[in-house]
Coordinates of C-alpha atoms in Angstrom, one line a residue:
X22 CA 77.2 -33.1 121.9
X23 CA 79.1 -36.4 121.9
X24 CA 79.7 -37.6 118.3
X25 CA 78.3 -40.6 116.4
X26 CA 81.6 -43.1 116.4
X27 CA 80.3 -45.7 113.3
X28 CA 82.6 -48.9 113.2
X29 CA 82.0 -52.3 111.1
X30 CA 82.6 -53.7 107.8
X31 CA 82.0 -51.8 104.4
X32 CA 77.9 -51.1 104.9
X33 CA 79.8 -48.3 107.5
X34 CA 80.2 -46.6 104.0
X35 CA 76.1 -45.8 104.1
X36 CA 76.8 -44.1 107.6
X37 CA 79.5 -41.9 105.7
X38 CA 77.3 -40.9 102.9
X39 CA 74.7 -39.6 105.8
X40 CA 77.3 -37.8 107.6
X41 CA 79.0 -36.0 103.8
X42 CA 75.0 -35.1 103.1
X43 CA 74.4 -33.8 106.7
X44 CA 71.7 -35.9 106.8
X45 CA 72.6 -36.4 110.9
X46 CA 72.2 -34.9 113.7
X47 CA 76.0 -35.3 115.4
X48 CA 79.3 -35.2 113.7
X49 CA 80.4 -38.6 112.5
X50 CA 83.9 -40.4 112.7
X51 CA 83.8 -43.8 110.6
X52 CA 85.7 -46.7 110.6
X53 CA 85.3 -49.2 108.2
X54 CA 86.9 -52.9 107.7
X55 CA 85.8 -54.6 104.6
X56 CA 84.8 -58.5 105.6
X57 CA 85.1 -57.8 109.2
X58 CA 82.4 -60.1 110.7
X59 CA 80.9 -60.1 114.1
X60 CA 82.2 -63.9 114.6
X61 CA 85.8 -62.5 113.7
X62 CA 85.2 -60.2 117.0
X63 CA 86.4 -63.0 119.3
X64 CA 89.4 -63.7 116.9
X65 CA 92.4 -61.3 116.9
X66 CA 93.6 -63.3 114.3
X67 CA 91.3 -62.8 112.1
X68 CA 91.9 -62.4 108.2
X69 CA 90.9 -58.5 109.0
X70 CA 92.2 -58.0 111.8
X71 CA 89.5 -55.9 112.7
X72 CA 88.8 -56.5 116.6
X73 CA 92.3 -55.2 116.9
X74 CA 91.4 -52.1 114.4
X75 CA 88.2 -51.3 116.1
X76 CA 90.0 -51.4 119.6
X77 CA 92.9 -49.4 118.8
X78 CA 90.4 -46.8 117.7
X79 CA 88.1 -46.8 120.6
X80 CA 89.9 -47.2 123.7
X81 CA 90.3 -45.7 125.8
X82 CA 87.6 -44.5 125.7
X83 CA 86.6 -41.4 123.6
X84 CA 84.5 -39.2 126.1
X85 CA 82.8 -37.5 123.0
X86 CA 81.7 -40.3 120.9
X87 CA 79.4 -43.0 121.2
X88 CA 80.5 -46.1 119.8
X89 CA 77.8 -47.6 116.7
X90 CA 78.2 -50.9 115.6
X91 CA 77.5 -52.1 112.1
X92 CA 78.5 -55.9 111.4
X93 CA 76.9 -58.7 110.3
X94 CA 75.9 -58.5 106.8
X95 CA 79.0 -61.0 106.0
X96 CA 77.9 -63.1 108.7
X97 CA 74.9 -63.8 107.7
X98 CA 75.6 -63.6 103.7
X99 CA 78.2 -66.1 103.9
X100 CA 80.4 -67.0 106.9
X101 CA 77.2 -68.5 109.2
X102 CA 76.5 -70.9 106.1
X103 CA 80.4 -71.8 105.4
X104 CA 81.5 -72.0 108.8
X105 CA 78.5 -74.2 109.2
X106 CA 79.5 -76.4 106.2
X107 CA 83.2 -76.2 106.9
X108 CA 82.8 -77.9 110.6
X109 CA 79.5 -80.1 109.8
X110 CA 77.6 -77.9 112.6
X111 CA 74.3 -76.1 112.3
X112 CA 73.8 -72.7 111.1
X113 CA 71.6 -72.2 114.6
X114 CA 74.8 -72.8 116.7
X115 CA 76.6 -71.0 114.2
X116 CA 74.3 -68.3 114.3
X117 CA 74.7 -67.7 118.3
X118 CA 78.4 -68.2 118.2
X119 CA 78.2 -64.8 116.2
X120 CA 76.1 -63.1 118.0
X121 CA 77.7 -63.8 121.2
X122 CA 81.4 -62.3 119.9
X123 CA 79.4 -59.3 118.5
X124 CA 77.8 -59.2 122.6
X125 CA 81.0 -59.7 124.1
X126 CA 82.5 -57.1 122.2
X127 CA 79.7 -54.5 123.6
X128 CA 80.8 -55.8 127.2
X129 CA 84.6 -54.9 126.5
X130 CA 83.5 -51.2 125.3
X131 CA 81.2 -50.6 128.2
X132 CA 83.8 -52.0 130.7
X133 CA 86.2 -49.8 128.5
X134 CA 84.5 -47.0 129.7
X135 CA 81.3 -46.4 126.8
X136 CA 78.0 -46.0 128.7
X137 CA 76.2 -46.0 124.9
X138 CA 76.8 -48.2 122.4
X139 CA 74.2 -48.6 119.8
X140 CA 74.0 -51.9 118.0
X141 CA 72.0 -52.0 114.4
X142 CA 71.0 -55.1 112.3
X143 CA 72.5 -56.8 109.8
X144 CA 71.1 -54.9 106.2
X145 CA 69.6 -57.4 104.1
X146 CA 71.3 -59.5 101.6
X147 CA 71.0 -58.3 98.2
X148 CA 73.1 -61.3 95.9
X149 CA 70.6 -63.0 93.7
X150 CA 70.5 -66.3 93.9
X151 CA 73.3 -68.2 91.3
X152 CA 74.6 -64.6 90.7
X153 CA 78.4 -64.6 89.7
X154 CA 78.8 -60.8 88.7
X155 CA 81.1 -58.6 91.4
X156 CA 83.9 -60.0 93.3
X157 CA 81.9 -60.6 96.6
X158 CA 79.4 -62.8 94.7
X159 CA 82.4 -64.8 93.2
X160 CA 83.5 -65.0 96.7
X161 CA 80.7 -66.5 98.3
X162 CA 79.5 -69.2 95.8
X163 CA 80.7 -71.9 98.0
X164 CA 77.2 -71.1 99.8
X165 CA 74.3 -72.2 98.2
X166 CA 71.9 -70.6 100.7
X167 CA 69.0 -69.0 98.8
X168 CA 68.3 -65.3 98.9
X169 CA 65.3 -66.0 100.9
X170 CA 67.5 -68.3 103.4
X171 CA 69.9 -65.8 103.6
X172 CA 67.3 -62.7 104.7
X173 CA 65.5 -65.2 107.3
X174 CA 68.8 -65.8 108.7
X175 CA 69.4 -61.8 109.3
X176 CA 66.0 -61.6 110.7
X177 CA 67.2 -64.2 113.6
X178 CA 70.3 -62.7 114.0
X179 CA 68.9 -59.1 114.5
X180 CA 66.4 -60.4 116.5
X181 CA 69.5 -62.1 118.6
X182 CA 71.0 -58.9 118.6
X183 CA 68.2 -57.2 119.3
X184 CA 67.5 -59.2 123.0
X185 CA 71.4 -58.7 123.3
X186 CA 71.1 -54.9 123.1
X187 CA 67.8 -54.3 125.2
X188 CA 69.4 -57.1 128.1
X189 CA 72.1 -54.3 128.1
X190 CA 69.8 -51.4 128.2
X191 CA 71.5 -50.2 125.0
X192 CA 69.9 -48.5 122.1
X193 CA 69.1 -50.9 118.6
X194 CA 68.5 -49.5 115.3
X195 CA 67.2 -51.7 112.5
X196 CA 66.2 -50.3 108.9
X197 CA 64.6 -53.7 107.8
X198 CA 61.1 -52.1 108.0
X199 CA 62.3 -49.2 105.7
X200 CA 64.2 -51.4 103.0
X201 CA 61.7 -54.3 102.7
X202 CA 59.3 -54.9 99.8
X203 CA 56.3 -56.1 101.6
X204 CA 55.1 -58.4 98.9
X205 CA 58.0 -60.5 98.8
X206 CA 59.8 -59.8 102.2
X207 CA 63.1 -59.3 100.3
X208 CA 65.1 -56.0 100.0
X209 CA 63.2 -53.6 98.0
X210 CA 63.9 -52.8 94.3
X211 CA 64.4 -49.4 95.4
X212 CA 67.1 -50.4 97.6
X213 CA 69.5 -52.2 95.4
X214 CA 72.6 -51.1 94.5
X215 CA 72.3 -49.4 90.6
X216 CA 75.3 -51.2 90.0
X217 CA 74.7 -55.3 89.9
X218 CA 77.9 -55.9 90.8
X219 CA 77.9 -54.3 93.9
X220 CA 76.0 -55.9 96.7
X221 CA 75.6 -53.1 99.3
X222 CA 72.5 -51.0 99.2
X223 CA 71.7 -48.3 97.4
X224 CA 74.1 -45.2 99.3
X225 CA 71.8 -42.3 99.4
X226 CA 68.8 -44.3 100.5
X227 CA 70.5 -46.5 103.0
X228 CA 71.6 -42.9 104.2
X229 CA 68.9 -41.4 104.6
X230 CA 67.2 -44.3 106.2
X231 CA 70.4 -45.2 108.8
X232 CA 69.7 -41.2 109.4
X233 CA 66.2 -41.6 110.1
X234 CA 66.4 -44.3 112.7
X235 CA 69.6 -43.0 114.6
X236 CA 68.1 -39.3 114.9
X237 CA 65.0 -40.9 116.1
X238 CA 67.2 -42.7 119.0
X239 CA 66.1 -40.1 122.5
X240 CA 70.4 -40.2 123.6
X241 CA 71.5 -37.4 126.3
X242 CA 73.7 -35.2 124.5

């Protein structure tokens, strides 16, 4: 059975608590870039380098693994709304250029030689709004976006990404269902990191949800 191949910035550390807690059903490899973004995909250059990391590491291609891409957390925390400030554009155009590099990215792995890659949303932004505590919140204050803004804008781009993946015939997994408090439409309580400073979800339940919705996914072995 080919392996689960997780690349993408630091949420990638949920996949590796699912993998340490056997909570899936292949063996796991991770890769994980801190800040890479999906827009930094098209951009060698980038401050993370990342496009050239996550290439390096999958091709050629790995007969035994099948690529899973995790981005876009950054994108739509922060680098949609500063980009879109920076360059007096809108967030929509913004928005598509993002998903478009995370699209072409698919195209050069399947042309690389991966008949599966799975694509899975954006998690939900969890930085309060006018929070300052934690070094990514400090980072991003230039934004303003509200908390609310910030999780509509991840529901576009996984719906984006979602037309992207089925257009391809590739699998998408999405948790948003499974982290969501219904009676705000905002990341659960549950889900929040214990610590405030840190703004990725809580590890064992993003775990065992990412695990959920991947073992659910009908792949050939």
């Amino acid at each position: 059975m080919r392996d689960w191949y997780f690349i993408g910035d630091s949420h990638v550390q949920a996949f590796e608590v699912a993998a340490a807690l056997r909570l899936l059903n292949r063996k796991a490899r991770c890769l994980l870039v801190p800040g890479a973004t999906s827009v930094g995909l098209r951009n060698p250059e980038s401050r993370t380098h990342a496009v050239g990391l996550f290439k390096d590491a999958l091709l050629p291609a790995h007969p035994d693994a099948i690529p899973v891409i995790q981005l876009g957390e950054v994108d739509c925390g922060f680098v949609i709304w500063w980009r879109a400030q920076k360059h007096n554009d809108c967030v929509e155009r913004q928005l598509e250029e993002s998903v478009a590099a995370c699209a072409a990215f698919v195209d050069d792995l399947r042309e690389g030689g991966y008949p599966i890659v799975v694509l899975t949303g954006a998690v939900l932004p969890t930085i309060r709004d006018g929070a300052s505590r934690g070094h990514v919140a400090r980072a991003r204050h230039e934004v303003t976006a509200t908390l609310r803004q910030r999780t509509e804008l991840t529901h576009r781009y996984n719906a984006r990404l979602r037309n992207e993946a089925e257009a391809r015939g590739l699998p998408f997994v999405d948790i948003t269902p499974l982290i969501t408090d219904p009676d705000t439409g905002l990341v659960a309580e549950a889900f929040r990191n214990r610590n405030p400073r840190d703004h990725h979800l809580e590890p064992v339940r993003a775990a065992e949800a990412w695990a959920q919705a991947l073992n659910a996914l009908d792949l050939p072995p």
